[in-house]
Amino acid sequence: MKDLSPHALAIRPSPTLALNAQLKARAEAGERVLNLCVGEPDFPMPALAARMAIQAIEDGESRYTDVAGTLALRERIRRKLREENDLDYGTDQIVASTGAKQALYNAFFVLCGEGDEVVVPAPYWVTYPEQVRAVGATPVIATAGRDSEYKLTPALLERHVTPRTKAVVLNNPGNPTGTTYTRGELEAIAEVVLRHDLYVVEDLIYEHFHYGEGKVESIAALGTPLRDRTILINGVSKSCGMTGWRVGYSAAPVRISALMKRLQSQSTSNVTAVAQRAAIGAMDDVPWTALAAYRERSESAYQQLTAIDGVDCPPPTGAFYLFPDISRFLGDGGLATSDEFCTLLLEHTGVGIVPGTAFGSPGNVRISYAAAPGVVAEGLELLQKFVVSL
């Protein structure tokens, strides 16, 4: 038989989703599992989102909408961007998609062609390099170190730019690192972006999980030249506890958003009509109290983790992840890889965390504190006992 698509064959399955499925299977089999893997908030969706979804069903909203989303949803997204991000977009620059993942894929598809390169800072969310490969481009991994809190620096970006570089990915706050770019850091990166005529794919999905002063800045808000080359990605999955509703969106220059809409018209068409109504309700009823509680969770989990001898971790300033360096226990110090570390931890304690190899950083592991605080505390206690036993 003839070969299948090399683009499809190049895509690797999501290790985080695979691991989460494995943990769920263990739990369903009766094993006690403490899941510190999944990037999913544990609070319920906003009540207004549920009511508006029910109302949409009762109103018979079961038809196609505009491919880019209803005007009501795009107007609500436009207001959100203006009020929270100091960005003024027209509704023709906004495309609602089936989750931020589709918005990201749309962006890479529209920006990149065969032979193009996209700079992906590592540690990275697992999906970025795979989607770049899926559209026929090449992810160029720029590995950031602990000294920069695993964030991209201007010098690091400069070293990885070539004549083929089309774009750079920015995730702010970051998954898996839990670190946040300051305005000054973004301004320094912006200088390199402008000098090399790059696009920016900016993922702000964790912006409401922020524990520093002020708000999370968007590089697009640094001026018109940056806004004209940035595709901003966001959604309601994280901040509103609605991961299963699959509503994300992008905001971009008209010439880019028009092509993203065209692509979507030939792939999925519009987001489910009922989900769009739910998203409007969610944005009007963001669970700020639940979000604020994550600051305390962050501090508590960080203190407990860093009390473990031999574990080094930058203080989290956003998202809901800890990304400790466990290299002391690897190689000559003990286990072979972070994969082996996580496998043995699960087998001996029932605690599930994600090896750093999934994120391009094999000396680290990712721990999610989005689970219930009691589960996180017990999981970290068992992690400490496991480390002592090595």
mmCIF file with all atom_site columns, N, CA, C and O in Angstrom, residues 140-190:
data_model
loop_
_atom_site.group_PDB
_atom_site.id
_atom_site.type_symbol
_atom_site.label_atom_id
_atom_site.label_alt_id
_atom_site.label_comp_id
_atom_site.label_asym_id
_atom_site.label_entity_id
_atom_site.label_seq_id
_atom_site.pdbx_PDB_ins_code
_atom_site.Cartn_x
_atom_site.Cartn_y
_atom_site.Cartn_z
_atom_site.occupancy
_atom_site.B_iso_or_equiv
_atom_site.pdbx_formal_charge
_atom_site.auth_seq_id
_atom_site.auth_comp_id
_atom_site.auth_asym_id
_atom_site.auth_atom_id
_atom_site.pdbx_PDB_model_num
ATOM 1   N N  . VAL A 1 140 ? 12.223 24.889 15.737 1.00 0.00 ? 140 VAL A N  1
ATOM 2   C CA . VAL A 1 140 ? 13.611 25.084 16.174 1.00 0.00 ? 140 VAL A CA 1
ATOM 3   C C  . VAL A 1 140 ? 13.566 25.318 17.678 1.00 0.00 ? 140 VAL A C  1
ATOM 4   O O  . VAL A 1 140 ? 13.042 26.329 18.150 1.00 0.00 ? 140 VAL A O  1
ATOM 5   N N  . ILE A 1 141 ? 14.090 24.374 18.418 1.00 0.00 ? 141 ILE A N  1
ATOM 6   C CA . ILE A 1 141 ? 13.968 24.402 19.869 1.00 0.00 ? 141 ILE A CA 1
ATOM 7   C C  . ILE A 1 141 ? 15.071 25.273 20.472 1.00 0.00 ? 141 ILE A C  1
ATOM 8   O O  . ILE A 1 141 ? 16.263 25.018 20.280 1.00 0.00 ? 141 ILE A O  1
ATOM 9   N N  . ALA A 1 142 ? 14.649 26.313 21.190 1.00 0.00 ? 142 ALA A N  1
ATOM 10  C CA . ALA A 1 142 ? 15.575 27.218 21.878 1.00 0.00 ? 142 ALA A CA 1
ATOM 11  C C  . ALA A 1 142 ? 15.476 26.929 23.370 1.00 0.00 ? 142 ALA A C  1
ATOM 12  O O  . ALA A 1 142 ? 14.508 27.333 24.022 1.00 0.00 ? 142 ALA A O  1
ATOM 13  N N  . THR A 1 143 ? 16.456 26.212 23.904 1.00 0.00 ? 143 THR A N  1
ATOM 14  C CA . THR A 1 143 ? 16.376 25.739 25.280 1.00 0.00 ? 143 THR A CA 1
ATOM 15  C C  . THR A 1 143 ? 16.813 26.808 26.262 1.00 0.00 ? 143 THR A C  1
ATOM 16  O O  . THR A 1 143 ? 17.964 27.253 26.256 1.00 0.00 ? 143 THR A O  1
ATOM 17  N N  . ALA A 1 144 ? 15.870 27.220 27.105 1.00 0.00 ? 144 ALA A N  1
ATOM 18  C CA . ALA A 1 144 ? 16.147 28.221 28.140 1.00 0.00 ? 144 ALA A CA 1
ATOM 19  C C  . ALA A 1 144 ? 16.569 27.523 29.421 1.00 0.00 ? 144 ALA A C  1
ATOM 20  O O  . ALA A 1 144 ? 16.100 26.420 29.727 1.00 0.00 ? 144 ALA A O  1
ATOM 21  N N  . GLY A 1 145 ? 17.425 28.166 30.191 1.00 0.00 ? 145 GLY A N  1
ATOM 22  C CA . GLY A 1 145 ? 17.963 27.554 31.398 1.00 0.00 ? 145 GLY A CA 1
ATOM 23  C C  . GLY A 1 145 ? 17.329 28.068 32.677 1.00 0.00 ? 145 GLY A C  1
ATOM 24  O O  . GLY A 1 145 ? 16.501 28.989 32.666 1.00 0.00 ? 145 GLY A O  1
ATOM 25  N N  . ARG A 1 146 ? 17.747 27.472 33.764 1.00 0.00 ? 146 ARG A N  1
ATOM 26  C CA . ARG A 1 146 ? 17.230 27.852 35.085 1.00 0.00 ? 146 ARG A CA 1
ATOM 27  C C  . ARG A 1 146 ? 17.580 29.299 35.421 1.00 0.00 ? 146 ARG A C  1
ATOM 28  O O  . ARG A 1 146 ? 16.810 29.984 36.113 1.00 0.00 ? 146 ARG A O  1
ATOM 29  N N  . ASP A 1 147 ? 18.721 29.797 34.900 1.00 0.00 ? 147 ASP A N  1
ATOM 30  C CA . ASP A 1 147 ? 19.143 31.159 35.242 1.00 0.00 ? 147 ASP A CA 1
ATOM 31  C C  . ASP A 1 147 ? 18.162 32.207 34.722 1.00 0.00 ? 147 ASP A C  1
ATOM 32  O O  . ASP A 1 147 ? 18.073 33.310 35.265 1.00 0.00 ? 147 ASP A O  1
ATOM 33  N N  . SER A 1 148 ? 17.409 31.884 33.667 1.00 0.00 ? 148 SER A N  1
ATOM 34  C CA . SER A 1 148 ? 16.394 32.813 33.154 1.00 0.00 ? 148 SER A CA 1
ATOM 35  C C  . SER A 1 148 ? 14.988 32.356 33.545 1.00 0.00 ? 148 SER A C  1
ATOM 36  O O  . SER A 1 148 ? 14.011 32.821 32.961 1.00 0.00 ? 148 SER A O  1
ATOM 37  N N  . GLU A 1 149 ? 14.911 31.470 34.532 1.00 0.00 ? 149 GLU A N  1
ATOM 38  C CA . GLU A 1 149 ? 13.635 30.881 34.962 1.00 0.00 ? 149 GLU A CA 1
ATOM 39  C C  . GLU A 1 149 ? 12.936 30.200 33.797 1.00 0.00 ? 149 GLU A C  1
ATOM 40  O O  . GLU A 1 149 ? 11.712 30.214 33.696 1.00 0.00 ? 149 GLU A O  1
ATOM 41  N N  . TYR A 1 150 ? 13.742 29.602 32.909 1.00 0.00 ? 150 TYR A N  1
ATOM 42  C CA . TYR A 1 150 ? 13.243 28.850 31.762 1.00 0.00 ? 150 TYR A CA 1
ATOM 43  C C  . TYR A 1 150 ? 12.476 29.717 30.768 1.00 0.00 ? 150 TYR A C  1
ATOM 44  O O  . TYR A 1 150 ? 11.653 29.210 29.995 1.00 0.00 ? 150 TYR A O  1
ATOM 45  N N  . LYS A 1 151 ? 12.752 31.008 30.744 1.00 0.00 ? 151 LYS A N  1
ATOM 46  C CA . LYS A 1 151 ? 12.093 31.914 29.802 1.00 0.00 ? 151 LYS A CA 1
ATOM 47  C C  . LYS A 1 151 ? 13.023 32.262 28.646 1.00 0.00 ? 151 LYS A C  1
ATOM 48  O O  . LYS A 1 151 ? 14.241 32.343 28.809 1.00 0.00 ? 151 LYS A O  1
ATOM 49  N N  . LEU A 1 152 ? 12.429 32.506 27.492 1.00 0.00 ? 152 LEU A N  1
ATOM 50  C CA . LEU A 1 152 ? 13.189 32.939 26.320 1.00 0.00 ? 152 LEU A CA 1
ATOM 51  C C  . LEU A 1 152 ? 13.791 34.313 26.590 1.00 0.00 ? 152 LEU A C  1
ATOM 52  O O  . LEU A 1 152 ? 13.131 35.204 27.125 1.00 0.00 ? 152 LEU A O  1
ATOM 53  N N  . THR A 1 153 ? 15.048 34.477 26.219 1.00 0.00 ? 153 THR A N  1
ATOM 54  C CA . THR A 1 153 ? 15.713 35.777 26.317 1.00 0.00 ? 153 THR A CA 1
ATOM 55  C C  . THR A 1 153 ? 15.988 36.297 24.909 1.00 0.00 ? 153 THR A C  1
ATOM 56  O O  . THR A 1 153 ? 16.004 35.526 23.943 1.00 0.00 ? 153 THR A O  1
ATOM 57  N N  . PRO A 1 154 ? 16.236 37.598 24.768 1.00 0.00 ? 154 PRO A N  1
ATOM 58  C CA . PRO A 1 154 ? 16.567 38.130 23.433 1.00 0.00 ? 154 PRO A CA 1
ATOM 59  C C  . PRO A 1 154 ? 17.793 37.461 22.833 1.00 0.00 ? 154 PRO A C  1
ATOM 60  O O  . PRO A 1 154 ? 17.806 37.154 21.626 1.00 0.00 ? 154 PRO A O  1
ATOM 61  N N  . ALA A 1 155 ? 18.813 37.226 23.650 1.00 0.00 ? 155 ALA A N  1
ATOM 62  C CA . ALA A 1 155 ? 20.033 36.602 23.134 1.00 0.00 ? 155 ALA A CA 1
ATOM 63  C C  . ALA A 1 155 ? 19.762 35.184 22.655 1.00 0.00 ? 155 ALA A C  1
ATOM 64  O O  . ALA A 1 155 ? 20.289 34.750 21.617 1.00 0.00 ? 155 ALA A O  1
ATOM 65  N N  . LEU A 1 156 ? 18.945 34.442 23.397 1.00 0.00 ? 156 LEU A N  1
ATOM 66  C CA . LEU A 1 156 ? 18.626 33.071 23.008 1.00 0.00 ? 156 LEU A CA 1
ATOM 67  C C  . LEU A 1 156 ? 17.819 33.058 21.706 1.00 0.00 ? 156 LEU A C  1
ATOM 68  O O  . LEU A 1 156 ? 18.076 32.247 20.810 1.00 0.00 ? 156 LEU A O  1
ATOM 69  N N  . LEU A 1 157 ? 16.865 33.952 21.597 1.00 0.00 ? 157 LEU A N  1
ATOM 70  C CA . LEU A 1 157 ? 16.099 34.043 20.353 1.00 0.00 ? 157 LEU A CA 1
ATOM 71  C C  . LEU A 1 157 ? 17.015 34.402 19.185 1.00 0.00 ? 157 LEU A C  1
ATOM 72  O O  . LEU A 1 157 ? 16.934 33.792 18.112 1.00 0.00 ? 157 LEU A O  1
ATOM 73  N N  . GLU A 1 158 ? 17.881 35.375 19.390 1.00 0.00 ? 158 GLU A N  1
ATOM 74  C CA . GLU A 1 158 ? 18.801 35.814 18.335 1.00 0.00 ? 158 GLU A CA 1
ATOM 75  C C  . GLU A 1 158 ? 19.639 34.660 17.809 1.00 0.00 ? 158 GLU A C  1
ATOM 76  O O  . GLU A 1 158 ? 19.859 34.523 16.594 1.00 0.00 ? 158 GLU A O  1
ATOM 77  N N  . ARG A 1 159 ? 20.097 33.786 18.702 1.00 0.00 ? 159 ARG A N  1
ATOM 78  C CA . ARG A 1 159 ? 20.958 32.667 18.300 1.00 0.00 ? 159 ARG A CA 1
ATOM 79  C C  . ARG A 1 159 ? 20.218 31.646 17.443 1.00 0.00 ? 159 ARG A C  1
ATOM 80  O O  . ARG A 1 159 ? 20.853 30.883 16.715 1.00 0.00 ? 159 ARG A O  1
ATOM 81  N N  . HIS A 1 160 ? 18.900 31.614 17.530 1.00 0.00 ? 160 HIS A N  1
ATOM 82  C CA . HIS A 1 160 ? 18.144 30.586 16.818 1.00 0.00 ? 160 HIS A CA 1
ATOM 83  C C  . HIS A 1 160 ? 17.409 31.108 15.589 1.00 0.00 ? 160 HIS A C  1
ATOM 84  O O  . HIS A 1 160 ? 16.721 30.349 14.908 1.00 0.00 ? 160 HIS A O  1
ATOM 85  N N  . VAL A 1 161 ? 17.560 32.378 15.292 1.00 0.00 ? 161 VAL A N  1
ATOM 86  C CA . VAL A 1 161 ? 16.937 32.941 14.097 1.00 0.00 ? 161 VAL A CA 1
ATOM 87  C C  . VAL A 1 161 ? 17.815 32.675 12.880 1.00 0.00 ? 161 VAL A C  1
ATOM 88  O O  . VAL A 1 161 ? 19.031 32.859 12.926 1.00 0.00 ? 161 VAL A O  1
ATOM 89  N N  . THR A 1 162 ? 17.199 32.210 11.816 1.00 0.00 ? 162 THR A N  1
ATOM 90  C CA . THR A 1 162 ? 17.883 31.990 10.546 1.00 0.00 ? 162 THR A CA 1
ATOM 91  C C  . THR A 1 162 ? 17.060 32.675 9.453  1.00 0.00 ? 162 THR A C  1
ATOM 92  O O  . THR A 1 162 ? 15.950 33.160 9.702  1.00 0.00 ? 162 THR A O  1
ATOM 93  N N  . PRO A 1 163 ? 17.573 32.714 8.227  1.00 0.00 ? 163 PRO A N  1
ATOM 94  C CA . PRO A 1 163 ? 16.768 33.289 7.131  1.00 0.00 ? 163 PRO A CA 1
ATOM 95  C C  . PRO A 1 163 ? 15.431 32.579 6.916  1.00 0.00 ? 163 PRO A C  1
ATOM 96  O O  . PRO A 1 163 ? 14.530 33.135 6.288  1.00 0.00 ? 163 PRO A O  1
ATOM 97  N N  . ARG A 1 164 ? 15.302 31.356 7.435  1.00 0.00 ? 164 ARG A N  1
ATOM 98  C CA . ARG A 1 164 ? 14.059 30.608 7.268  1.00 0.00 ? 164 ARG A CA 1
ATOM 99  C C  . ARG A 1 164 ? 13.055 30.833 8.401  1.00 0.00 ? 164 ARG A C  1
ATOM 100 O O  . ARG A 1 164 ? 11.927 30.339 8.341  1.00 0.00 ? 164 ARG A O  1
ATOM 101 N N  . THR A 1 165 ? 13.462 31.552 9.436  1.00 0.00 ? 165 THR A N  1
ATOM 102 C CA . THR A 1 165 ? 12.588 31.719 10.596 1.00 0.00 ? 165 THR A CA 1
ATOM 103 C C  . THR A 1 165 ? 11.376 32.570 10.242 1.00 0.00 ? 165 THR A C  1
ATOM 104 O O  . THR A 1 165 ? 11.513 33.700 9.769  1.00 0.00 ? 165 THR A O  1
ATOM 105 N N  . LYS A 1 166 ? 10.189 32.027 10.506 1.00 0.00 ? 166 LYS A N  1
ATOM 106 C CA . LYS A 1 166 ? 8.948  32.738 10.202 1.00 0.00 ? 166 LYS A CA 1
ATOM 107 C C  . LYS A 1 166 ? 8.319  33.318 11.468 1.00 0.00 ? 166 LYS A C  1
ATOM 108 O O  . LYS A 1 166 ? 7.738  34.409 11.428 1.00 0.00 ? 166 LYS A O  1
ATOM 109 N N  . ALA A 1 167 ? 8.414  32.591 12.590 1.00 0.00 ? 167 ALA A N  1
ATOM 110 C CA . ALA A 1 167 ? 7.692  33.018 13.788 1.00 0.00 ? 167 ALA A CA 1
ATOM 111 C C  . ALA A 1 167 ? 8.378  32.505 15.039 1.00 0.00 ? 167 ALA A C  1
ATOM 112 O O  . ALA A 1 167 ? 9.253  31.640 14.991 1.00 0.00 ? 167 ALA A O  1
ATOM 113 N N  . VAL A 1 168 ? 7.927  33.046 16.176 1.00 0.00 ? 168 VAL A N  1
ATOM 114 C CA . VAL A 1 168 ? 8.373  32.583 17.490 1.00 0.00 ? 168 VAL A CA 1
ATOM 115 C C  . VAL A 1 168 ? 7.126  32.388 18.349 1.00 0.00 ? 168 VAL A C  1
ATOM 116 O O  . VAL A 1 168 ? 6.149  33.127 18.227 1.00 0.00 ? 168 VAL A O  1
ATOM 117 N N  . VAL A 1 169 ? 7.167  31.382 19.204 1.00 0.00 ? 169 VAL A N  1
ATOM 118 C CA . VAL A 1 169 ? 6.053  31.086 20.102 1.00 0.00 ? 169 VAL A CA 1
ATOM 119 C C  . VAL A 1 169 ? 6.339  31.676 21.479 1.00 0.00 ? 169 VAL A C  1
ATOM 120 O O  . VAL A 1 169 ? 7.441  31.531 22.020 1.00 0.00 ? 169 VAL A O  1
ATOM 121 N N  . LEU A 1 170 ? 5.349  32.349 22.048 1.00 0.00 ? 170 LEU A N  1
ATOM 122 C CA . LEU A 1 170 ? 5.434  32.846 23.423 1.00 0.00 ? 170 LEU A CA 1
ATOM 123 C C  . LEU A 1 170 ? 4.226  32.331 24.197 1.00 0.00 ? 170 LEU A C  1
ATOM 124 O O  . LEU A 1 170 ? 3.093  32.522 23.759 1.00 0.00 ? 170 LEU A O  1
ATOM 125 N N  . ASN A 1 171 ? 4.488  31.685 25.328 1.00 0.00 ? 171 ASN A N  1
ATOM 126 C CA . ASN A 1 171 ? 3.425  31.183 26.201 1.00 0.00 ? 171 ASN A CA 1
ATOM 127 C C  . ASN A 1 171 ? 3.562  31.913 27.533 1.00 0.00 ? 171 ASN A C  1
ATOM 128 O O  . ASN A 1 171 ? 4.570  31.768 28.222 1.00 0.00 ? 171 ASN A O  1
ATOM 129 N N  . ASN A 1 172 ? 2.544  32.710 27.885 1.00 0.00 ? 172 ASN A N  1
ATOM 130 C CA . ASN A 1 172 ? 2.671  33.620 29.021 1.00 0.00 ? 172 ASN A CA 1
ATOM 131 C C  . ASN A 1 172 ? 1.362  33.698 29.793 1.00 0.00 ? 172 ASN A C  1
ATOM 132 O O  . ASN A 1 172 ? 0.373  34.198 29.252 1.00 0.00 ? 172 ASN A O  1
ATOM 133 N N  . PRO A 1 173 ? 1.355  33.191 31.068 1.00 0.00 ? 173 PRO A N  1
ATOM 134 C CA . PRO A 1 173 ? 2.364  32.415 31.783 1.00 0.00 ? 173 PRO A CA 1
ATOM 135 C C  . PRO A 1 173 ? 2.601  31.061 31.108 1.00 0.00 ? 173 PRO A C  1
ATOM 136 O O  . PRO A 1 173 ? 1.790  30.612 30.306 1.00 0.00 ? 173 PRO A O  1
ATOM 137 N N  . GLY A 1 174 ? 3.701  30.441 31.499 1.00 0.00 ? 174 GLY A N  1
ATOM 138 C CA . GLY A 1 174 ? 4.163  29.282 30.772 1.00 0.00 ? 174 GLY A CA 1
ATOM 139 C C  . GLY A 1 174 ? 3.712  27.939 31.319 1.00 0.00 ? 174 GLY A C  1
ATOM 140 O O  . GLY A 1 174 ? 3.654  27.720 32.522 1.00 0.00 ? 174 GLY A O  1
ATOM 141 N N  . ASN A 1 175 ? 3.417  27.043 30.420 1.00 0.00 ? 175 ASN A N  1
ATOM 142 C CA . ASN A 1 175 ? 3.230  25.622 30.696 1.00 0.00 ? 175 ASN A CA 1
ATOM 143 C C  . ASN A 1 175 ? 4.393  24.912 30.007 1.00 0.00 ? 175 ASN A C  1
ATOM 144 O O  . ASN A 1 175 ? 4.550  25.066 28.783 1.00 0.00 ? 175 ASN A O  1
ATOM 145 N N  . PRO A 1 176 ? 5.264  24.228 30.744 1.00 0.00 ? 176 PRO A N  1
ATOM 146 C CA . PRO A 1 176 ? 5.096  23.663 32.088 1.00 0.00 ? 176 PRO A CA 1
ATOM 147 C C  . PRO A 1 176 ? 5.760  24.452 33.220 1.00 0.00 ? 176 PRO A C  1
ATOM 148 O O  . PRO A 1 176 ? 5.744  23.991 34.359 1.00 0.00 ? 176 PRO A O  1
ATOM 149 N N  . THR A 1 177 ? 6.357  25.580 32.940 1.00 0.00 ? 177 THR A N  1
ATOM 150 C CA . THR A 1 177 ? 7.277  26.194 33.901 1.00 0.00 ? 177 THR A CA 1
ATOM 151 C C  . THR A 1 177 ? 6.597  26.973 35.015 1.00 0.00 ? 177 THR A C  1
ATOM 152 O O  . THR A 1 177 ? 7.159  27.133 36.095 1.00 0.00 ? 177 THR A O  1
ATOM 153 N N  . GLY A 1 178 ? 5.407  27.524 34.754 1.00 0.00 ? 178 GLY A N  1
ATOM 154 C CA . GLY A 1 178 ? 4.747  28.360 35.746 1.00 0.00 ? 178 GLY A CA 1
ATOM 155 C C  . GLY A 1 178 ? 5.355  29.739 35.887 1.00 0.00 ? 178 GLY A C  1
ATOM 156 O O  . GLY A 1 178 ? 5.052  30.452 36.843 1.00 0.00 ? 178 GLY A O  1
ATOM 157 N N  . THR A 1 179 ? 6.198  30.144 34.937 1.00 0.00 ? 179 THR A N  1
ATOM 158 C CA . THR A 1 179 ? 6.827  31.461 35.012 1.00 0.00 ? 179 THR A CA 1
ATOM 159 C C  . THR A 1 179 ? 6.162  32.429 34.031 1.00 0.00 ? 179 THR A C  1
ATOM 160 O O  . THR A 1 179 ? 5.547  32.018 33.050 1.00 0.00 ? 179 THR A O  1
ATOM 161 N N  . THR A 1 180 ? 6.321  33.736 34.318 1.00 0.00 ? 180 THR A N  1
ATOM 162 C CA . THR A 1 180 ? 5.614  34.775 33.570 1.00 0.00 ? 180 THR A CA 1
ATOM 163 C C  . THR A 1 180 ? 6.591  35.816 33.044 1.00 0.00 ? 180 THR A C  1
ATOM 164 O O  . THR A 1 180 ? 7.513  36.231 33.762 1.00 0.00 ? 180 THR A O  1
ATOM 165 N N  . TYR A 1 181 ? 6.402  36.249 31.804 1.00 0.00 ? 181 TYR A N  1
ATOM 166 C CA . TYR A 1 181 ? 7.229  37.308 31.231 1.00 0.00 ? 181 TYR A CA 1
ATOM 167 C C  . TYR A 1 181 ? 6.765  38.667 31.758 1.00 0.00 ? 181 TYR A C  1
ATOM 168 O O  . TYR A 1 181 ? 5.572  38.959 31.813 1.00 0.00 ? 181 TYR A O  1
ATOM 169 N N  . THR A 1 182 ? 7.727  39.489 32.124 1.00 0.00 ? 182 THR A N  1
ATOM 170 C CA . THR A 1 182 ? 7.418  40.855 32.515 1.00 0.00 ? 182 THR A CA 1
ATOM 171 C C  . THR A 1 182 ? 7.326  41.727 31.269 1.00 0.00 ? 182 THR A C  1
ATOM 172 O O  . THR A 1 182 ? 7.741  41.320 30.175 1.00 0.00 ? 182 THR A O  1
ATOM 173 N N  . ARG A 1 183 ? 6.809  42.925 31.431 1.00 0.00 ? 183 ARG A N  1
ATOM 174 C CA . ARG A 1 183 ? 6.732  43.845 30.297 1.00 0.00 ? 183 ARG A CA 1
ATOM 175 C C  . ARG A 1 183 ? 8.127  44.152 29.754 1.00 0.00 ? 183 ARG A C  1
ATOM 176 O O  . ARG A 1 183 ? 8.341  44.181 28.537 1.00 0.00 ? 183 ARG A O  1
ATOM 177 N N  . GLY A 1 184 ? 9.090  44.349 30.645 1.00 0.00 ? 184 GLY A N  1
ATOM 178 C CA . GLY A 1 184 ? 10.453 44.626 30.210 1.00 0.00 ? 184 GLY A CA 1
ATOM 179 C C  . GLY A 1 184 ? 11.037 43.483 29.403 1.00 0.00 ? 184 GLY A C  1
ATOM 180 O O  . GLY A 1 184 ? 11.743 43.714 28.398 1.00 0.00 ? 184 GLY A O  1
ATOM 181 N N  . GLU A 1 185 ? 10.772 42.258 29.817 1.00 0.00 ? 185 GLU A N  1
ATOM 182 C CA . GLU A 1 185 ? 11.276 41.100 29.080 1.00 0.00 ? 185 GLU A CA 1
ATOM 183 C C  . GLU A 1 185 ? 10.622 41.015 27.700 1.00 0.00 ? 185 GLU A C  1
ATOM 184 O O  . GLU A 1 185 ? 11.290 40.681 26.709 1.00 0.00 ? 185 GLU A O  1
ATOM 185 N N  . LEU A 1 186 ? 9.336  41.306 27.628 1.00 0.00 ? 186 LEU A N  1
ATOM 186 C CA . LEU A 1 186 ? 8.654  41.287 26.333 1.00 0.00 ? 186 LEU A CA 1
ATOM 187 C C  . LEU A 1 186 ? 9.176  42.388 25.416 1.00 0.00 ? 186 LEU A C  1
ATOM 188 O O  . LEU A 1 186 ? 9.336  42.179 24.205 1.00 0.00 ? 186 LEU A O  1
ATOM 189 N N  . GLU A 1 187 ? 9.453  43.565 25.974 1.00 0.00 ? 187 GLU A N  1
ATOM 190 C CA . GLU A 1 187 ? 9.987  44.661 25.166 1.00 0.00 ? 187 GLU A CA 1
ATOM 191 C C  . GLU A 1 187 ? 11.337 44.284 24.563 1.00 0.00 ? 187 GLU A C  1
ATOM 192 O O  . GLU A 1 187 ? 11.624 44.615 23.400 1.00 0.00 ? 187 GLU A O  1
ATOM 193 N N  . ALA A 1 188 ? 12.162 43.584 25.335 1.00 0.00 ? 188 ALA A N  1
ATOM 194 C CA . ALA A 1 188 ? 13.475 43.170 24.828 1.00 0.00 ? 188 ALA A CA 1
ATOM 195 C C  . ALA A 1 188 ? 13.332 42.127 23.722 1.00 0.00 ? 188 ALA A C  1
ATOM 196 O O  . ALA A 1 188 ? 14.049 42.162 22.716 1.00 0.00 ? 188 ALA A O  1
ATOM 197 N N  . ILE A 1 189 ? 12.410 41.190 23.889 1.00 0.00 ? 189 ILE A N  1
ATOM 198 C CA . ILE A 1 189 ? 12.151 40.186 22.851 1.00 0.00 ? 189 ILE A CA 1
ATOM 199 C C  . ILE A 1 189 ? 11.560 40.854 21.614 1.00 0.00 ? 189 ILE A C  1
ATOM 200 O O  . ILE A 1 189 ? 11.904 40.509 20.471 1.00 0.00 ? 189 ILE A O  1
ATOM 201 N N  . ALA A 1 190 ? 10.697 41.842 21.832 1.00 0.00 ? 190 ALA A N  1
ATOM 202 C CA . ALA A 1 190 ? 10.055 42.539 20.708 1.00 0.00 ? 190 ALA A CA 1
ATOM 203 C C  . ALA A 1 190 ? 11.081 43.199 19.798 1.00 0.00 ? 190 ALA A C  1
ATOM 204 O O  . ALA A 1 190 ? 10.889 43.258 18.570 1.00 0.00 ? 190 ALA A O  1
#
